[in-house]
One Martini backbone bead per residue (centre of mass of N, CA, C, O) as a GRO file, in nm:
protein
  120
    1MET     BB    1  21.248  10.586  31.406
    2PHE     BB    2  21.288  10.705  31.688
    3VAL     BB    3  21.419  10.457  31.816
    4ILE     BB    4  21.669  10.447  31.641
    5PHE     BB    5  21.765  10.730  31.715
    6GLN     BB    6  21.783  10.682  32.023
    7GLU     BB    7  21.979  10.431  32.019
    8GLY     BB    8  22.224  10.589  31.878
    9GLY     BB    9  22.247  10.865  31.989
   10TYR     BB   10  22.451  11.134  31.953
   11PRO     BB   11  22.566  11.057  31.659
   12MET     BB   12  22.291  11.104  31.504
   13TRP     BB   13  22.315  11.410  31.453
   14PHE     BB   14  22.544  11.395  31.247
   15LEU     BB   15  22.402  11.201  31.057
   16LEU     BB   16  22.156  11.375  30.995
   17ALA     BB   17  22.308  11.608  30.864
   18ALA     BB   18  22.445  11.441  30.639
   19ALA     BB   19  22.188  11.310  30.517
   20LEU     BB   20  22.034  11.569  30.446
   21ALA     BB   21  22.250  11.680  30.257
   22ALA     BB   22  22.248  11.437  30.061
   23LEU     BB   23  21.948  11.453  29.988
   24ALA     BB   24  21.954  11.739  29.875
   25ALA     BB   25  22.170  11.688  29.659
   26GLY     BB   26  22.020  11.459  29.515
   27GLY     BB   27  21.769  11.627  29.444
   28ASN     BB   28  21.917  11.844  29.284
   29PHE     BB   29  22.034  11.648  29.074
   30ALA     BB   30  21.763  11.533  28.970
   31VAL     BB   31  21.659  11.813  28.863
   32ARG     BB   32  21.982  11.930  28.803
   33PRO     BB   33  22.197  11.798  28.612
   34SER     BB   34  22.548  11.786  28.710
   35ARG     BB   35  22.872  11.754  28.775
   36ARG     BB   36  22.880  11.932  29.032
   37ARG     BB   37  22.639  11.795  29.181
   38LEU     BB   38  22.760  11.513  29.182
   39GLU     BB   39  23.014  11.579  29.351
   40LEU     BB   40  22.863  11.677  29.599
   41THR     BB   41  22.711  11.415  29.652
   42ARG     BB   42  22.957  11.236  29.691
   43ALA     BB   43  23.074  11.390  29.935
   44LEU     BB   44  22.817  11.349  30.117
   45VAL     BB   45  22.822  11.044  30.113
   46LEU     BB   46  23.099  11.014  30.249
   47THR     BB   47  23.015  11.163  30.505
   48THR     BB   48  22.793  10.963  30.581
   49VAL     BB   49  22.970  10.713  30.605
   50ALA     BB   50  23.149  10.827  30.828
   51SER     BB   51  22.912  10.865  31.028
   52ILE     BB   52  22.828  10.574  31.043
   53LEU     BB   53  23.096  10.454  31.145
   54THR     BB   54  23.125  10.634  31.394
   55GLY     BB   55  22.853  10.568  31.531
   56THR     BB   56  22.892  10.263  31.551
   57ALA     BB   57  23.159  10.267  31.709
   58ALA     BB   58  23.054  10.432  31.952
   59ASP     BB   59  22.834  10.229  32.035
   60VAL     BB   60  23.016   9.983  32.079
   61ALA     BB   61  23.193  10.119  32.295
   62GLN     BB   62  22.963  10.162  32.501
   63VAL     BB   63  22.900   9.870  32.546
   64GLY     BB   64  23.182   9.789  32.649
   65HIS     BB   65  23.185  10.000  32.887
   66HIS     BB   66  22.869   9.928  33.018
   67ALA     BB   67  22.803   9.622  33.059
   68SER     BB   68  22.909   9.566  33.350
   69GLU     BB   69  22.731   9.774  33.492
   70TYR     BB   70  22.460   9.655  33.405
   71LEU     BB   71  22.507   9.373  33.528
   72ALA     BB   72  22.524   9.469  33.824
   73GLY     BB   73  22.213   9.582  33.812
   74HIS     BB   74  22.147   9.287  33.643
   75PRO     BB   75  22.186   8.968  33.753
   76SER     BB   76  21.976   8.806  33.562
   77ASP     BB   77  22.159   8.862  33.351
   78THR     BB   78  22.369   8.832  33.076
   79LEU     BB   79  22.638   8.922  32.899
   80ALA     BB   80  22.537   8.821  32.626
   81ASN     BB   81  22.264   8.966  32.628
   82ILE     BB   82  22.372   9.253  32.662
   83ALA     BB   83  22.557   9.254  32.412
   84LEU     BB   84  22.336   9.196  32.199
   85LEU     BB   85  22.157   9.438  32.259
   86GLY     BB   86  22.378   9.652  32.217
   87LEU     BB   87  22.449   9.575  31.923
   88GLY     BB   88  22.170   9.630  31.811
   89GLU     BB   89  22.174   9.934  31.882
   90SER     BB   90  22.447   9.995  31.722
   91MET     BB   91  22.297   9.971  31.430
   92SER     BB   92  22.138  10.236  31.390
   93PRO     BB   93  22.325  10.408  31.206
   94SER     BB   94  22.322  10.205  30.972
   95ILE     BB   95  22.023  10.192  30.915
   96PHE     BB   96  21.972  10.493  30.872
   97GLY     BB   97  22.201  10.570  30.673
   98PHE     BB   98  22.157  10.352  30.446
   99SER     BB   99  21.867  10.436  30.388
  100CYS     BB  100  21.936  10.720  30.289
  101LEU     BB  101  22.139  10.625  30.065
  102ALA     BB  102  21.929  10.479  29.895
  103ILE     BB  103  21.778  10.735  29.815
  104VAL     BB  104  22.016  10.879  29.687
  105GLY     BB  105  22.061  10.667  29.467
  106VAL     BB  106  21.793  10.717  29.321
  107LEU     BB  107  21.841  11.016  29.260
  108VAL     BB  108  22.098  10.976  29.094
  109ALA     BB  109  21.979  10.790  28.881
  110PHE     BB  110  21.777  10.997  28.778
  111GLY     BB  111  21.986  11.213  28.700
  112VAL     BB  112  22.143  11.039  28.498
  113TYR     BB  113  21.905  10.983  28.316
  114ARG     BB  114  21.845  11.288  28.252
  115GLY     BB  115  22.156  11.362  28.163
  116GLY     BB  116  22.279  11.123  28.048
  117THR     BB  117  22.598  11.020  27.944
  118GLU     BB  118  22.760  11.274  28.069
  119MET     BB  119  22.723  11.168  28.382
  120ALA     BB  120  22.891  10.885  28.390
   0.00000   0.00000   0.00000
């Protein structure tokens, strides 16, 4: 997990903050389901999705910006190889963020189950 976090770069800190807040809200909703807690969890999930998209876009932009510089320092590589490796690293925010959101989804489902039909 540390490697994924490291490959994601600086935007991962914002994503970590948003994901932790969403996980905490989802856990709170699972323990004490209420409409208010569900709305807070939804808002933090949307914040996390925005952080995922921003982090992934920022990482892809960095690959595009620095690929030619990296190629100049490593002439034995090809631009396609460098771009594919960079794009693979750029998926780190998506992998981390959507994994956290999957856990939030389970917590929300548990809270909805505990809260009955009035939570749906």
